[in-house]
Short mmCIF file of C-alpha atoms in Angstrom, two decimals:
data_model
loop_
_atom_site.label_atom_id
_atom_site.label_comp_id
_atom_site.label_asym_id
_atom_site.label_seq_id
_atom_site.Cartn_x
_atom_site.Cartn_y
_atom_site.Cartn_z
CA MET J 119 67.66 193.47 125.67
CA ASN J 120 71.00 195.55 125.81
CA LEU J 121 73.85 195.33 123.66
CA PHE J 122 77.14 194.33 124.94
CA VAL J 123 81.00 193.52 123.23
CA ILE J 124 82.26 190.51 125.09
CA ARG J 125 86.46 190.17 125.50
CA ARG J 126 87.62 186.34 125.71
CA PRO J 127 91.34 186.49 125.61
CA SER J 128 93.72 183.80 124.18
CA ALA J 129 90.66 181.61 125.18
CA TRP J 130 91.39 178.74 122.86
CA ALA J 131 94.54 176.40 121.17
CA SER J 132 93.25 176.26 117.48
CA LEU J 133 90.50 177.78 115.46
CA GLN J 134 88.77 174.20 115.90
CA GLU J 135 88.43 174.76 119.43
CA LEU J 136 86.79 177.97 119.05
CA GLU J 137 84.34 176.05 116.43
CA ALA J 138 83.47 173.66 118.72
CA ALA J 139 82.97 176.45 121.87
CA GLY J 140 81.10 178.57 118.88
CA ALA J 141 78.42 175.35 118.33
CA LYS J 142 78.06 175.05 121.82
CA SER J 143 77.42 178.85 122.75
CA ALA J 144 74.51 178.88 119.74
CA LYS J 145 72.83 175.56 121.31
CA VAL J 146 72.91 177.31 124.63
CA ALA J 147 71.95 180.65 123.73
CA LYS J 148 68.85 178.99 121.47
CA GLU J 149 67.70 176.12 123.36
CA GLN J 150 68.30 176.73 126.70
CA MET J 151 68.44 180.86 127.19
CA SER J 152 66.23 181.94 124.13
CA GLY J 153 65.03 185.89 124.86
CA THR J 154 67.76 185.81 127.29
CA VAL J 155 70.58 186.28 125.26
CA SER J 156 71.24 186.17 121.67
CA TRP J 157 74.93 186.13 119.69
CA ILE J 158 74.92 188.49 116.64
CA ARG J 159 78.54 188.65 115.52
CA SER J 160 82.66 188.02 117.21
CA TYR J 161 85.75 189.11 116.15
CA VAL J 162 88.71 186.23 115.93
CA VAL J 163 91.48 187.74 116.80
CA HIS J 164 95.17 185.62 116.79
CA GLU J 165 96.68 186.76 120.36
CA PRO J 166 100.31 187.25 120.72
CA ASP J 167 100.71 184.44 122.85
CA GLY J 168 99.53 182.26 119.36
CA ARG J 169 95.91 181.53 120.84
CA ILE J 170 92.95 182.89 119.26
CA GLY J 171 90.77 185.08 121.30
CA THR J 172 87.51 186.90 119.84
CA PHE J 173 85.34 190.15 120.52
CA CYS J 174 82.02 188.99 120.52
CA ILE J 175 78.72 191.07 120.59
CA TYR J 176 75.47 189.75 122.21
CA GLU J 177 71.95 191.24 123.10
CA ALA J 178 71.64 190.09 126.72
CA LYS J 179 68.92 190.76 129.67
CA ASP J 180 71.76 191.77 131.48
CA GLY J 181 75.68 190.99 132.64
CA GLU J 182 74.28 188.60 134.28
CA ALA J 183 72.47 186.44 131.56
CA ILE J 184 76.17 187.30 129.72
CA ARG J 185 78.09 185.11 133.07
CA ASP J 186 75.27 182.34 132.83
CA HIS J 187 75.61 181.62 129.24
CA ALA J 188 79.82 181.98 129.37
CA LYS J 189 79.38 179.64 132.44
CA ARG J 190 76.83 176.91 131.14
CA VAL J 191 79.18 177.12 127.90
CA GLY J 192 82.39 176.93 129.66
CA MET J 193 84.05 179.51 128.33
CA PRO J 194 85.49 183.12 129.49
CA GLY J 195 82.60 186.07 130.30
CA GLU J 196 83.71 188.40 132.35
CA GLU J 197 85.27 191.07 130.41
CA PHE J 198 81.94 192.20 129.11
CA TYR J 199 80.81 196.00 128.25
CA PRO J 200 77.70 197.81 127.83
CA VAL J 201 77.63 199.27 124.48
CA ALA J 202 77.23 202.83 124.50
CA ASP J 203 76.48 203.58 120.88
CA THR J 204 77.30 202.22 117.21
CA VAL J 205 79.00 204.08 114.67
CA ILE J 206 79.18 202.13 111.32
CA LEU J 207 81.02 204.03 108.31
CA ARG J 208 80.83 200.66 106.09
CA ASN J 209 79.65 197.37 106.54
CA ASP J 210 82.20 194.49 107.15
CA PRO J 211 83.80 193.09 104.60
CA ILE J 212 82.85 189.60 103.49
CA SER J 213 85.23 187.57 105.71
CA THR J 214 87.39 184.89 104.14
CA ALA J 215 88.29 182.79 107.24
CA ALA J 216 86.84 179.40 107.48
CA VAL J 217 85.76 179.32 111.20
#
């Protein structure tokens, strides 16, 4: 498995839409693609156009697995990058967002 960052710009109109997509994403990864794709975490951002976007961290067999998972879920999955290395200065702060 390789580590990837996936950019999903302006993919959702609201946090509620994102929450529904996240639930479907986790279900598809667990039930249909176990051992091929694993969602690690997502950073949710407010886009300049007022929509919601994400930067997601996934483990996946390869780029095709990332595309396949996104297609099954019905969300963007073409903008992704293999992670070359990870530098952690400190752990992420605890989120107060209700996502």
